[in-house]
Amino acid sequence: MDIEILGKYLFKAAFIRSFEQRLAQFSQKGLVPGLLHLCLGAEVFEVILCSKLDSSCDQVTGSHRSHGLALAMETDPVSVAAEILGLEAGLSAGIGGTQHLLAPESGFLSSNGIVGGQVPMAAGAALSAKVRGTGGIAVTVFGDGAFNQGAISETMNLAAVLSLPVLFIVENNGLGQSTAAGYATAGSVIQRVRSLGIAAERVDSNDIEAVDTVTDTMTAWVRNNGSPAVIEALVPRLGGHYHGENEAYLGDQKVPDPLHTLETKALNSGLAEDQIQDILSRARQDADSAVEQAAKLYPAGESLMAKWSAKLHWNSGVGLLQAGGTDT
Amino acid sequence: MTAISFGDALNRTLHDCMAADDSIIIAGEDIAGGAGIEDSDVELGGVFGVTRGLAARFGTGRVLDTPITESAFVGMGLGAAATGLRPVIEVMFCDFFGVCFDQLINQAAKMRFLSNDRIQLPLVIRTTMGAGDGSGAMHSQSLHALVASVPGLRVVCPATPADAAGLLKTSIASPDPVIFMEHKGLYGLTGPLREDEDGHIVPIPLGKGRYVRRGTDLTLVATGAMVQEAEKAADILAVRGMRCEIIDPRTISPLDMEILIESVAGTGRLLVVDEGAAFAGFADAVVSKISQKAFAFLKSAPVSLTPPHTPVPYGRALEAAYLPSHEKIVECALRHFSK
Ligand SMILES: Cc1ncc(C[n+]2csc(CCOP(=O)(O)OP(=O)(O)O)c2C)c(N)n1
Ligand SMILES: [Mg+2]
């Protein structure tokens, strides 16, 4: 593989890793409102996947574990960090938070708090691209646990029968919260989706070449054929379900870290050791400074809630209320 | 009387009920935890630990970890309830009702009625509710009134460990599907458990409210985590010369109208504080029913205090601005009811 490309992948994946680790430190200090579902282990796959997309016409939707995807789509990292910290400079002024990152302007339509909730809307983004003739595709990323939700089977079927350009990504990290994928899923992902007549490939995220090829082929296939496809990506979950979780149920498991695999791959492909170190340290510095910069900003408060309360108010006769009704 | 946490009170009740009745089964996500993981001998016991120790004691034949498929396992619960079991199904957060709404509002809610009572449906759906911990828009809602508006579903919102235990025991025995809503912010709250001489948890009937404190000037109605806020507010208001009576209805459906009317008859004033909807929520239901049934007792217009009509926000300051609090109750009570 081209070493320049490998270097880019490495920088971005390392950036996401450092970004999340820095946020995890903030979380430990009690500075993050919600629980952080880190994508530790999935960065390399997500970076390579998103490198095949065109943020001017494609849209990605993701799960609760989507910090990495938003960043891989080049969403401004300070805005992402500020959103996760619940601050006014965040993507949605801190309204959404860690599980609700919305950045359609950079091709990341939405992440989601509901397991599987992000999937049907991807069919809509694909329909939109198709009807409007943008040439875009939708990519929806969800876990092995989500794979069993009815909404996902329904959407796959819908996308197949309506010929919608959706790429479904099953990020199989072997676990849904504390439950093993092998326990929760009958049969196999690939068999199930192939039975719908949908093209499907399985790839191990530690096989960098294969990830590069499969994501390239499948995105192109969806784009050119205007019909759905599935990638089952084996990615490790290198931490707990969320940061700070009691992971005792995991027992001891040792899984290779794709970020290290990518580093070795870059080295073996001819990138010099000091170049690699330089990439990694630049990534760390950039990530740290984005998170630090975000953390210095301010939270939104009552006036933003007042604005939303007025916008969504159930009462169309607010004037009368002000004239002497008793609203609280 | 030993002090026990709200979460442990629920756990103890599940243990006791399952030991006493083999037809009780438990199902949901990560109920035992670690399913299918090799050398995982640590039981998670649900994400809030409420089902801890059940799988070890009663076996995975009666304590089932499910795939993340709320429609299927809630529907499974109702089917099992209709055919001889007493399932207690856990839906991790009530926000996830969105996924299994058909099974709840069409299937479970209507089966007893459609069978003209030939089918009993002893089904309990345990779930969590409530904001305040930065969980964001889809893990923080208070949907008690939404489900209570569907005939055929019973809805319980306990506020203390004793009520949690006593009401869960009754819910499990109930022939109607019961939505049992546990406020996340209450799991750590400790208090006494009510037991009889034999050490059995004393069941609390559905539809029976509780006087949290007696007073003469204002009736404060609150459920779940709002009860504590009401209590704190009442302390402050007492100093300002306003003696509040606090009522915790404990069950949303059936609702104890008697205790509400009795209280309003004494105070003539009503303030309902609720974490649910600002429009067509529990607060509106109480205000409406009291206005209709106890109008003659009211000395001034009843008032409700709820979050604004918006989804639950994430950031800490936003969430604080969203949630009713004891400060807001005090402010609201003084504004509307001080002469
Ligand atoms: C409908 C719904 N059910 C349950 C949950 C709670 N929950 C959040 S993430 C998760 C596990 C998801 O597993 P998977 O899809 O494999 O994604 P992973 O966390 O492994 O990335 C669960 C059970 C939820 N958020 N939404
Ligand atoms: Mg998973």
XYZ file of C-alpha atoms and ligand atoms in Angstrom:
694
model
C 0.000 0.000 0.000
C 0.993 3.580 -0.626
C 2.918 4.844 2.398
C 1.472 8.290 2.140
C -2.013 6.850 2.501
C -0.905 4.607 5.345
C 0.545 7.667 7.058
C -2.768 9.486 6.702
C -4.720 6.575 8.110
C -2.275 6.319 10.969
C -2.506 10.004 11.794
C -6.291 10.046 11.828
C -6.698 6.826 13.761
C -4.116 7.932 16.322
C -5.830 11.302 16.532
C -9.162 9.653 17.383
C -7.487 7.388 19.945
C -5.810 10.322 21.696
C -8.929 12.468 21.482
C -10.989 9.842 23.260
C -8.323 9.107 25.827
C -8.107 12.775 26.682
C -11.888 12.927 27.059
C -11.728 9.842 29.246
C -9.397 11.747 31.565
C -11.890 14.590 31.705
C -14.594 12.061 32.477
C -12.560 10.710 35.375
C -12.340 14.226 36.734
C -16.121 14.420 36.610
C -16.183 16.942 33.777
C -18.219 14.955 31.258
C -21.996 14.922 31.888
C -22.700 11.509 30.327
C -21.128 8.087 30.034
C -18.515 7.804 27.291
C -18.814 4.857 24.920
C -15.345 4.930 23.445
C -14.548 3.457 20.043
C -11.186 2.121 21.248
C -10.166 -0.519 18.724
C -12.505 0.588 15.928
C -10.610 3.737 14.903
C -8.577 2.212 12.075
C -11.559 0.568 10.430
C -13.668 3.712 10.723
C -10.949 5.966 9.335
C -10.394 3.746 6.325
C -14.148 3.386 5.735
C -14.742 7.132 5.855
C -11.770 7.806 3.571
C -13.864 6.185 0.826
C -16.733 8.606 1.304
C -17.487 11.998 -0.119
C -18.829 14.289 2.589
C -20.416 16.541 -0.022
C -22.984 13.903 -0.973
C -22.681 10.902 1.358
C -24.193 10.608 4.827
C -23.144 8.355 7.685
C -25.246 7.369 10.672
C -23.800 5.722 13.749
C -24.558 4.233 17.143
C -23.931 5.407 20.690
C -20.247 4.714 19.976
C -19.688 7.332 17.293
C -17.076 9.871 18.379
C -14.629 8.257 15.971
C -17.002 8.273 13.021
C -17.825 11.944 13.454
C -14.115 12.739 13.534
C -13.312 10.399 10.664
C -15.828 12.381 8.585
C -13.731 15.474 9.388
C -16.193 17.072 11.746
C -14.450 19.907 13.596
C -12.854 18.211 16.639
C -13.297 21.208 18.940
C -17.035 21.195 18.223
C -17.201 17.454 18.791
C -15.298 17.711 22.082
C -17.403 20.655 23.219
C -20.587 18.720 22.460
C -19.356 15.746 24.476
C -18.456 18.081 27.334
C -21.927 19.650 27.086
C -20.740 23.133 26.123
C -22.215 25.924 24.047
C -19.584 25.652 21.301
C -20.586 22.032 20.737
C -22.177 20.834 17.499
C -25.621 21.295 19.067
C -24.619 23.623 21.911
C -24.387 20.667 24.291
C -28.037 19.695 23.814
C -27.264 16.291 22.329
C -24.055 15.143 23.963
C -21.893 12.093 23.527
C -24.591 9.812 22.091
C -26.197 12.466 19.901
C -23.607 13.906 17.560
C -25.216 15.470 14.500
C -22.999 16.903 11.786
C -24.779 16.501 8.437
C -22.631 19.315 7.021
C -19.641 16.996 7.212
C -21.541 13.909 6.111
C -22.276 12.602 9.577
C -26.041 12.759 9.801
C -26.519 11.453 13.311
C -25.424 9.119 16.050
C -27.998 7.548 18.336
C -29.006 6.640 21.851
C -31.323 3.872 20.734
C -29.627 0.669 19.650
C -30.599 0.375 15.988
C -32.296 3.783 15.884
C -29.793 5.167 13.402
C -30.423 2.530 10.749
C -33.841 3.291 9.161
C -32.889 6.946 8.685
C -29.960 5.818 6.557
C -32.483 4.365 4.118
C -33.980 7.842 4.032
C -30.653 9.494 3.326
C -30.113 6.976 0.532
C -33.580 7.644 -0.881
C -32.850 11.337 -0.781
C -29.587 10.887 -2.655
C -31.343 8.695 -5.195
C -34.332 10.978 -5.799
C -32.234 14.112 -5.850
C -29.657 12.422 -8.039
C -26.672 13.542 -5.986
C -24.670 10.384 -6.580
C -24.366 10.026 -2.840
C -24.762 6.951 -0.683
C -25.731 6.353 2.931
C -23.575 4.372 5.304
C -24.984 3.152 8.589
C -22.729 1.743 11.275
C -24.090 -0.408 14.119
C -22.972 -3.186 16.413
C -23.336 -6.947 16.586
C -25.879 -6.417 19.345
C -27.909 -4.007 17.244
C -27.858 -6.462 14.350
C -30.676 -8.417 16.017
C -33.052 -5.457 16.263
C -36.112 -5.689 14.067
C -35.563 -2.195 12.672
C -32.336 -3.380 11.081
C -33.803 -6.423 9.353
C -36.693 -4.277 8.199
C -34.376 -1.644 6.797
C -32.192 -4.152 4.995
C -35.242 -5.639 3.342
C -36.608 -2.200 2.481
C -33.305 -1.074 1.008
C -33.113 -4.247 -1.064
C -36.644 -4.075 -2.450
C -36.496 -0.341 -3.143
C -32.902 -0.471 -4.449
C -31.493 2.108 -2.080
C -27.792 2.883 -1.980
C -27.126 2.015 1.649
C -23.994 0.391 2.966
C -24.731 -1.392 6.240
C -21.719 -1.822 8.494
C -21.977 -4.374 11.271
C -19.148 -3.554 13.644
C -18.791 -6.894 15.334
C -16.771 -6.441 18.495
C -18.079 -9.667 19.946
C -20.062 -7.909 22.659
C -23.298 -6.056 23.181
C -22.786 -4.421 26.550
C -21.938 -7.534 28.655
C -23.490 -10.109 26.346
C -21.426 -12.096 23.851
C -22.371 -11.836 20.202
C -22.161 -15.608 19.923
C -24.832 -15.915 22.603
C -27.150 -13.260 21.213
C -27.039 -13.959 17.488
C -28.367 -17.114 15.845
C -26.579 -18.209 12.700
C -24.124 -15.756 11.223
C -24.351 -12.170 10.121
C -23.215 -12.936 6.623
C -25.620 -15.836 6.129
C -28.534 -13.822 7.396
C -27.946 -10.876 5.108
C -27.048 -12.970 2.080
C -30.404 -14.696 2.441
C -31.913 -11.318 1.510
C -29.865 -11.337 -1.647
C -27.697 -8.505 -0.389
C -23.993 -8.468 -1.199
C -21.997 -9.040 1.975
C -18.343 -9.261 2.964
C -16.627 -9.953 6.242
C -13.350 -8.299 7.114
C -10.981 -8.391 10.069
C -9.966 -4.890 11.065
C -6.453 -6.103 11.852
C -6.020 -6.951 8.178
C -5.356 -3.431 6.927
C -5.081 -4.340 3.242
C -8.353 -6.233 3.372
C -10.124 -3.363 5.129
C -8.843 -0.981 2.493
C -9.986 -3.206 -0.354
C -13.351 -4.248 1.061
C -14.409 -0.727 2.035
C -13.301 0.539 -1.352
C -15.095 -2.187 -3.281
C -18.299 -2.068 -1.284
C -18.706 1.707 -1.262
C -18.078 1.744 -5.006
C -20.496 -1.129 -5.506
C -23.286 0.613 -3.613
C -22.594 3.859 -5.426
C -22.475 2.316 -8.886
C -25.325 -0.165 -8.501
C -27.578 1.956 -6.360
C -28.429 -0.978 -4.140
C -27.482 -2.045 -0.625
C -24.509 -4.021 0.645
C -23.232 -5.178 4.005
C -19.784 -5.287 5.570
C -19.279 -7.232 8.748
C -16.156 -5.729 10.287
C -14.490 -7.592 13.129
C -13.228 -4.896 15.468
C -12.014 -5.354 19.022
C -13.646 -3.498 21.890
C -10.502 -2.588 23.782
C -12.299 -1.142 26.806
C -15.476 -1.543 28.778
C -18.901 -0.890 27.317
C -18.391 2.662 28.530
C -15.403 4.316 30.118
C -15.182 3.573 33.815
C -17.478 0.548 33.667
C -16.771 -2.364 35.978
C -15.454 -4.774 33.358
C -15.177 -7.761 35.648
C -17.534 -9.805 33.471
C -15.028 -9.686 30.632
C -12.534 -12.112 32.157
C -9.062 -11.806 30.591
C -9.016 -11.466 26.895
C -6.140 -10.433 24.709
C -6.928 -9.033 21.311
C -4.556 -7.306 18.938
C -5.000 -3.549 18.657
C -5.537 -2.523 14.998
C -3.757 0.753 15.690
C -0.578 -1.165 16.501
C -1.167 -3.391 13.513
C -1.409 -0.311 11.316
C 1.789 1.092 12.838
C 3.650 -2.121 12.086
C 2.164 -2.209 8.616
C 3.350 1.347 7.989
C 6.819 0.451 9.236
C 6.977 -2.659 7.073
C 5.765 -0.700 4.079
C 8.675 1.692 4.324
C 7.628 4.495 6.624
C 10.617 5.265 8.859
C 10.404 4.765 12.608
C 10.937 8.449 13.313
C 8.313 9.422 10.746
C 5.854 7.165 12.518
C 6.743 8.618 15.895
C 6.328 12.060 14.421
C 2.852 11.183 13.085
C 1.800 9.738 16.423
C 3.051 12.666 18.445
C 1.474 15.218 16.104
C -1.806 13.322 16.337
C -1.605 13.339 20.123
C -0.772 17.029 20.300
C -3.540 18.009 17.905
C -6.090 15.880 19.719
C -5.045 17.132 23.138
C -5.180 20.713 22.046
C -8.637 20.300 20.482
C -10.038 18.802 23.669
C -8.245 21.326 25.885
C -9.492 24.176 23.771
C -13.054 22.888 23.984
C -12.829 22.431 27.731
C -12.076 26.112 28.226
C -15.421 27.078 26.697
C -18.717 27.745 28.415
C -21.909 25.794 28.858
C -25.222 27.009 27.529
C -27.961 27.284 30.127
C -31.387 28.687 30.804
C -31.665 30.991 27.815
C -31.164 28.124 25.386
C -33.814 26.063 27.150
C -36.110 29.095 27.099
C -35.561 29.397 23.373
C -36.443 25.758 22.799
C -39.352 25.915 25.158
C -40.788 28.789 23.134
C -40.121 27.039 19.818
C -41.765 23.776 20.837
C -44.429 25.213 23.104
C -47.711 23.338 23.034
C -49.673 26.540 23.390
C -50.303 28.586 20.272
C -51.893 31.342 22.353
C -48.859 32.330 24.375
C -49.889 35.987 24.226
C -52.967 35.298 26.321
C -50.845 33.509 28.856
C -48.636 36.516 29.244
C -51.741 38.606 29.727
C -52.473 36.934 33.027
C -52.762 33.154 32.734
C -50.823 31.084 35.190
C -48.110 29.318 33.245
C -45.143 28.097 35.219
C -36.203 -2.228 60.557
C -32.949 -2.144 58.686
C -32.089 0.536 56.177
C -31.737 -0.731 52.628
C -31.171 0.974 49.304
C -33.950 1.356 46.748
C -32.043 -0.936 44.357
C -31.413 -3.580 47.017
C -35.051 -3.434 48.099
C -36.076 -4.337 44.558
C -33.432 -7.048 44.402
C -34.590 -8.523 47.697
C -38.210 -8.517 46.469
C -37.317 -10.305 43.253
C -35.394 -12.916 45.245
C -38.262 -13.447 47.696
C -40.961 -13.599 45.046
C -39.008 -15.991 42.827
C -38.266 -18.257 45.769
C -41.947 -18.362 46.647
C -43.326 -18.887 43.142
C -41.715 -21.026 40.441
C -43.815 -19.448 37.729
C -41.950 -16.151 38.020
C -39.304 -15.699 35.360
C -37.060 -12.729 34.603
C -35.862 -11.635 31.177
C -34.090 -8.683 29.643
C -30.737 -7.380 28.510
C -27.682 -8.107 30.677
C -29.926 -9.368 33.507
C -27.295 -11.859 34.587
C -24.637 -10.383 32.355
C -21.626 -11.988 30.756
C -23.814 -14.402 28.758
C -21.689 -16.394 26.356
C -18.412 -14.989 27.631
C -15.937 -17.686 28.563
C -14.674 -17.631 32.163
C -17.002 -14.814 33.022
C -18.026 -15.754 36.526
C -18.948 -12.272 37.649
C -22.638 -11.510 37.563
C -23.485 -7.996 36.434
C -27.087 -8.317 37.575
C -28.481 -5.749 35.176
C -26.953 -2.388 34.410
C -28.192 -1.072 37.770
C -27.566 -4.299 39.681
C -31.237 -4.885 40.489
C -31.244 -8.478 39.230
C -27.981 -9.436 40.911
C -27.734 -13.000 42.151
C -30.950 -14.192 40.533
C -29.335 -16.239 37.770
C -26.933 -17.884 40.220
C -29.793 -18.791 42.537
C -32.615 -19.666 40.166
C -30.696 -20.713 37.073
C -30.649 -19.447 33.530
C -33.849 -21.374 32.814
C -35.774 -18.771 34.806
C -33.420 -15.800 34.500
C -32.879 -15.099 30.839
C -30.461 -12.751 29.163
C -31.942 -11.673 25.862
C -30.581 -10.227 22.644
C -31.166 -6.470 22.213
C -34.645 -6.976 20.818
C -37.205 -5.182 22.958
C -40.169 -5.955 20.691
C -39.460 -9.650 20.806
C -38.783 -10.066 24.491
C -41.599 -7.806 25.686
C -43.925 -9.713 23.385
C -42.477 -12.969 24.687
C -43.260 -11.770 28.189
C -46.870 -11.131 27.386
C -47.251 -14.453 25.624
C -45.747 -16.234 28.600
C -47.963 -14.276 30.982
C -51.016 -15.346 29.010
C -50.037 -18.997 29.271
C -49.120 -19.632 32.854
C -45.960 -17.767 33.773
C -45.465 -14.556 35.741
C -42.731 -12.798 33.778
C -40.868 -9.783 35.055
C -39.355 -8.197 31.967
C -36.715 -5.500 32.184
C -36.609 -2.746 29.577
C -33.402 -0.966 30.513
C -34.735 2.580 30.008
C -38.350 3.611 29.389
C -37.115 5.553 26.358
C -36.699 2.131 24.709
C -40.476 1.677 24.865
C -40.247 3.355 21.491
C -38.857 0.115 20.121
C -41.542 -2.167 21.594
C -44.533 0.149 21.579
C -46.805 -2.192 19.652
C -46.238 -4.991 22.121
C -46.990 -2.640 25.009
C -49.893 -0.545 23.838
C -51.639 -2.909 21.470
C -50.741 -6.425 22.504
C -50.178 -6.352 26.270
C -52.637 -3.582 27.038
C -55.562 -5.098 25.177
C -55.338 -8.850 25.605
C -57.268 -9.116 28.861
C -60.019 -6.921 27.478
C -60.197 -8.681 24.128
C -60.503 -12.041 25.850
C -63.307 -10.619 27.973
C -61.216 -11.636 30.964
C -60.673 -15.226 29.965
C -56.973 -14.407 29.842
C -55.086 -12.999 32.818
C -51.893 -11.126 32.069
C -49.624 -11.145 35.127
C -46.818 -9.310 33.369
C -44.489 -6.783 34.942
C -42.345 -4.530 32.799
C -39.619 -3.092 35.000
C -37.976 -0.031 33.535
C -36.089 3.106 34.527
C -37.087 6.722 34.123
C -35.873 10.182 34.894
C -33.225 12.751 34.120
C -30.459 14.325 36.140
C -27.431 12.233 35.268
C -26.393 13.573 31.880
C -27.787 10.590 30.012
C -29.288 12.762 27.309
C -32.483 12.824 25.288
C -32.979 9.073 24.818
C -32.059 7.730 28.267
C -33.779 10.224 30.552
C -37.446 10.515 29.768
C -40.315 10.215 32.233
C -43.007 8.486 30.236
C -45.269 7.384 33.090
C -48.276 9.390 31.907
C -47.812 8.332 28.302
C -48.246 4.671 29.199
C -50.861 5.438 31.853
C -53.028 6.963 29.133
C -53.407 3.532 27.544
C -56.276 1.560 29.102
C -55.133 -1.869 30.190
C -51.710 -0.857 31.497
C -51.078 -0.177 35.167
C -48.278 2.224 36.019
C -46.264 2.377 39.238
C -43.683 5.018 40.250
C -42.241 4.255 43.692
C -40.271 6.893 45.615
C -38.857 4.977 48.596
C -37.254 1.573 49.181
C -40.272 0.372 51.177
C -42.682 1.430 48.446
C -40.465 -0.057 45.753
C -40.480 -3.435 47.492
C -44.131 -3.439 48.496
C -45.374 -2.247 45.127
C -43.197 -4.650 43.159
C -44.580 -7.532 45.176
C -48.125 -6.429 44.378
C -47.302 -5.787 40.739
C -45.985 -9.309 40.310
C -49.232 -10.650 41.784
C -51.404 -8.402 39.601
C -53.499 -9.912 36.793
C -52.942 -6.787 34.672
C -49.758 -5.787 32.907
C -47.904 -3.352 35.145
C -45.289 -0.870 33.996
C -43.016 -0.516 36.987
C -40.921 2.649 36.677
C -37.765 2.987 38.736
C -36.228 6.433 38.842
C -32.491 6.062 38.157
C -31.691 8.779 40.649
C -33.280 6.786 43.467
C -31.322 3.517 43.321
C -28.911 4.676 46.007
C -31.589 6.146 48.282
C -31.736 4.259 51.563
C -34.651 3.784 53.892
C -36.429 1.165 55.960
C -38.117 -1.865 54.453
C -41.590 -2.801 55.681
C -41.745 -6.440 56.736
C -44.331 -8.421 58.657
C -43.517 -10.519 61.767
C -42.314 -13.369 59.561
C -39.932 -11.104 57.713
C -42.053 -10.995 54.554
C -42.205 -7.787 52.587
C -45.515 -6.060 53.205
C -47.318 -5.646 49.873
C -48.708 -2.211 49.052
C -51.920 -2.084 47.047
C -51.901 -0.393 43.663
C -53.980 2.773 43.704
C -53.213 3.772 47.268
C -51.375 7.073 47.717
C -49.327 8.095 50.725
C -49.170 11.216 52.851
C -45.480 12.073 52.873
C -46.255 14.872 55.330
C -49.349 16.620 56.604
C -49.976 20.346 56.230
C -52.753 22.870 55.942
C -51.846 25.486 53.352
C -50.878 23.786 50.117
C -51.124 20.288 48.663
C -47.923 19.311 46.883
C -48.306 16.235 44.671
C -45.130 14.489 43.539
C -43.939 11.024 42.486
C -40.576 9.326 42.027
C -37.546 11.551 42.484
C -39.765 14.630 42.743
C -40.959 13.530 46.183
C -37.591 14.409 47.685
C -37.586 17.760 45.931
C -41.060 18.427 47.291
C -39.893 17.561 50.793
C -36.934 19.914 50.597
C -39.182 22.632 49.234
C -41.721 22.066 51.997
C -38.985 22.552 54.611
C -38.087 25.906 53.099
C -41.715 26.931 52.660
C -42.442 26.040 56.281
C -39.919 28.658 57.338
C -41.793 31.111 55.146
C -45.003 30.225 56.945
C -46.505 27.959 54.294
C -47.324 24.495 55.618
C -47.361 22.022 52.776
C -49.059 18.689 52.648
C -47.154 16.296 50.379
C -48.876 13.441 48.630
C -47.106 10.722 46.716
C -49.781 8.870 44.708
C -47.230 6.027 44.158
C -49.237 4.603 41.299
C -50.137 6.670 38.279
C -52.762 4.169 37.189
C -54.879 3.405 39.075
C -54.728 6.826 40.697
C -55.814 7.412 44.280
C -58.237 10.268 43.752
C -59.536 9.915 47.270
C -56.342 10.991 48.969
C -55.942 13.845 46.504
C -59.444 15.183 47.084
C -59.133 14.693 50.815
C -55.980 16.760 50.867
C -57.260 19.512 48.610
C -60.411 19.678 50.727
C -58.145 20.585 53.618
C -55.717 22.962 51.944
C -57.725 24.437 49.085
C -54.567 24.779 47.027
C -52.823 22.401 44.646
C -49.354 22.358 43.147
C -48.365 19.277 41.164
C -44.684 18.843 40.476
C -43.735 16.225 37.931
C -40.777 15.243 35.799
C -43.006 14.173 32.932
C -44.687 16.033 30.111
C -45.623 19.710 30.324
C -48.568 18.983 28.059
C -50.995 16.109 28.613
C -48.719 14.670 31.264
C -49.307 13.479 34.808
C -49.418 16.996 36.236
C -52.129 17.973 33.771
C -54.070 14.822 34.562
C -54.087 15.563 38.297
C -54.935 19.227 37.820
C -57.732 18.320 35.458
C -59.230 15.635 37.670
C -59.045 17.820 40.776
C -60.603 20.741 38.919
C -63.449 18.496 37.886
C -63.963 16.597 41.092
C -62.921 19.009 43.831
C -63.568 22.429 42.315
C -65.586 23.604 45.287
C -62.634 23.114 47.616
C -60.178 25.134 45.563
C -59.344 28.609 46.824
C -57.166 29.404 43.822
C -56.287 27.967 40.455
C -54.297 24.751 40.626
C -50.749 24.950 39.305
C -48.388 22.460 37.724
C -44.618 22.576 37.668
C -42.963 20.419 35.033
C -39.948 20.622 32.754
C -40.468 22.764 29.666
C -42.109 21.112 26.669
C -38.750 20.028 25.186
C -36.772 16.799 25.043
C -34.257 16.273 27.855
C -31.020 18.159 27.135
C -27.517 16.834 27.867
C -25.239 19.589 29.203
C -25.282 19.984 32.984
C -26.514 23.578 33.054
C -29.133 22.764 30.422
C -30.368 19.759 32.338
C -30.541 21.793 35.543
C -32.543 24.440 33.694
C -34.827 21.685 32.426
C -35.570 19.782 35.621
C -37.981 20.869 38.335
C -36.091 21.314 41.614
C -36.893 22.262 45.187
C -35.818 25.837 44.450
C -38.253 26.004 41.556
C -41.024 24.508 43.679
C -40.447 27.135 46.375
C -40.408 29.929 43.828
C -43.546 28.629 42.145
C -45.415 28.105 45.428
C -44.603 31.589 46.669
C -45.478 33.188 43.363
C -48.862 31.546 43.088
C -49.986 30.928 46.610
C -48.631 33.514 49.009
C -51.402 35.926 49.852
C -33.128 0.002 22.138
C -31.996 -0.029 23.071
N -31.810 -1.119 23.843
C -30.777 -1.172 24.708
C -29.903 -0.124 24.826
C -28.782 -0.162 25.828
N -27.533 -0.432 25.158
C -26.777 0.580 24.702
S -25.472 0.040 23.850
C -25.895 -1.559 24.075
C -25.060 -2.639 23.495
C -24.950 -2.479 22.036
O -24.170 -3.482 21.510
P -23.663 -3.390 20.024
O -24.790 -3.099 19.113
O -22.889 -4.632 19.761
O -22.723 -2.112 20.017
P -21.351 -1.904 20.803
O -21.704 -1.259 22.103
O -20.689 -3.205 20.984
O -20.589 -0.961 19.948
C -27.054 -1.668 24.819
C -27.699 -2.915 25.232
C -30.140 1.006 24.013
N -29.361 2.096 24.100
N -31.163 1.028 23.147
Mg -20.879 -4.960 19.947
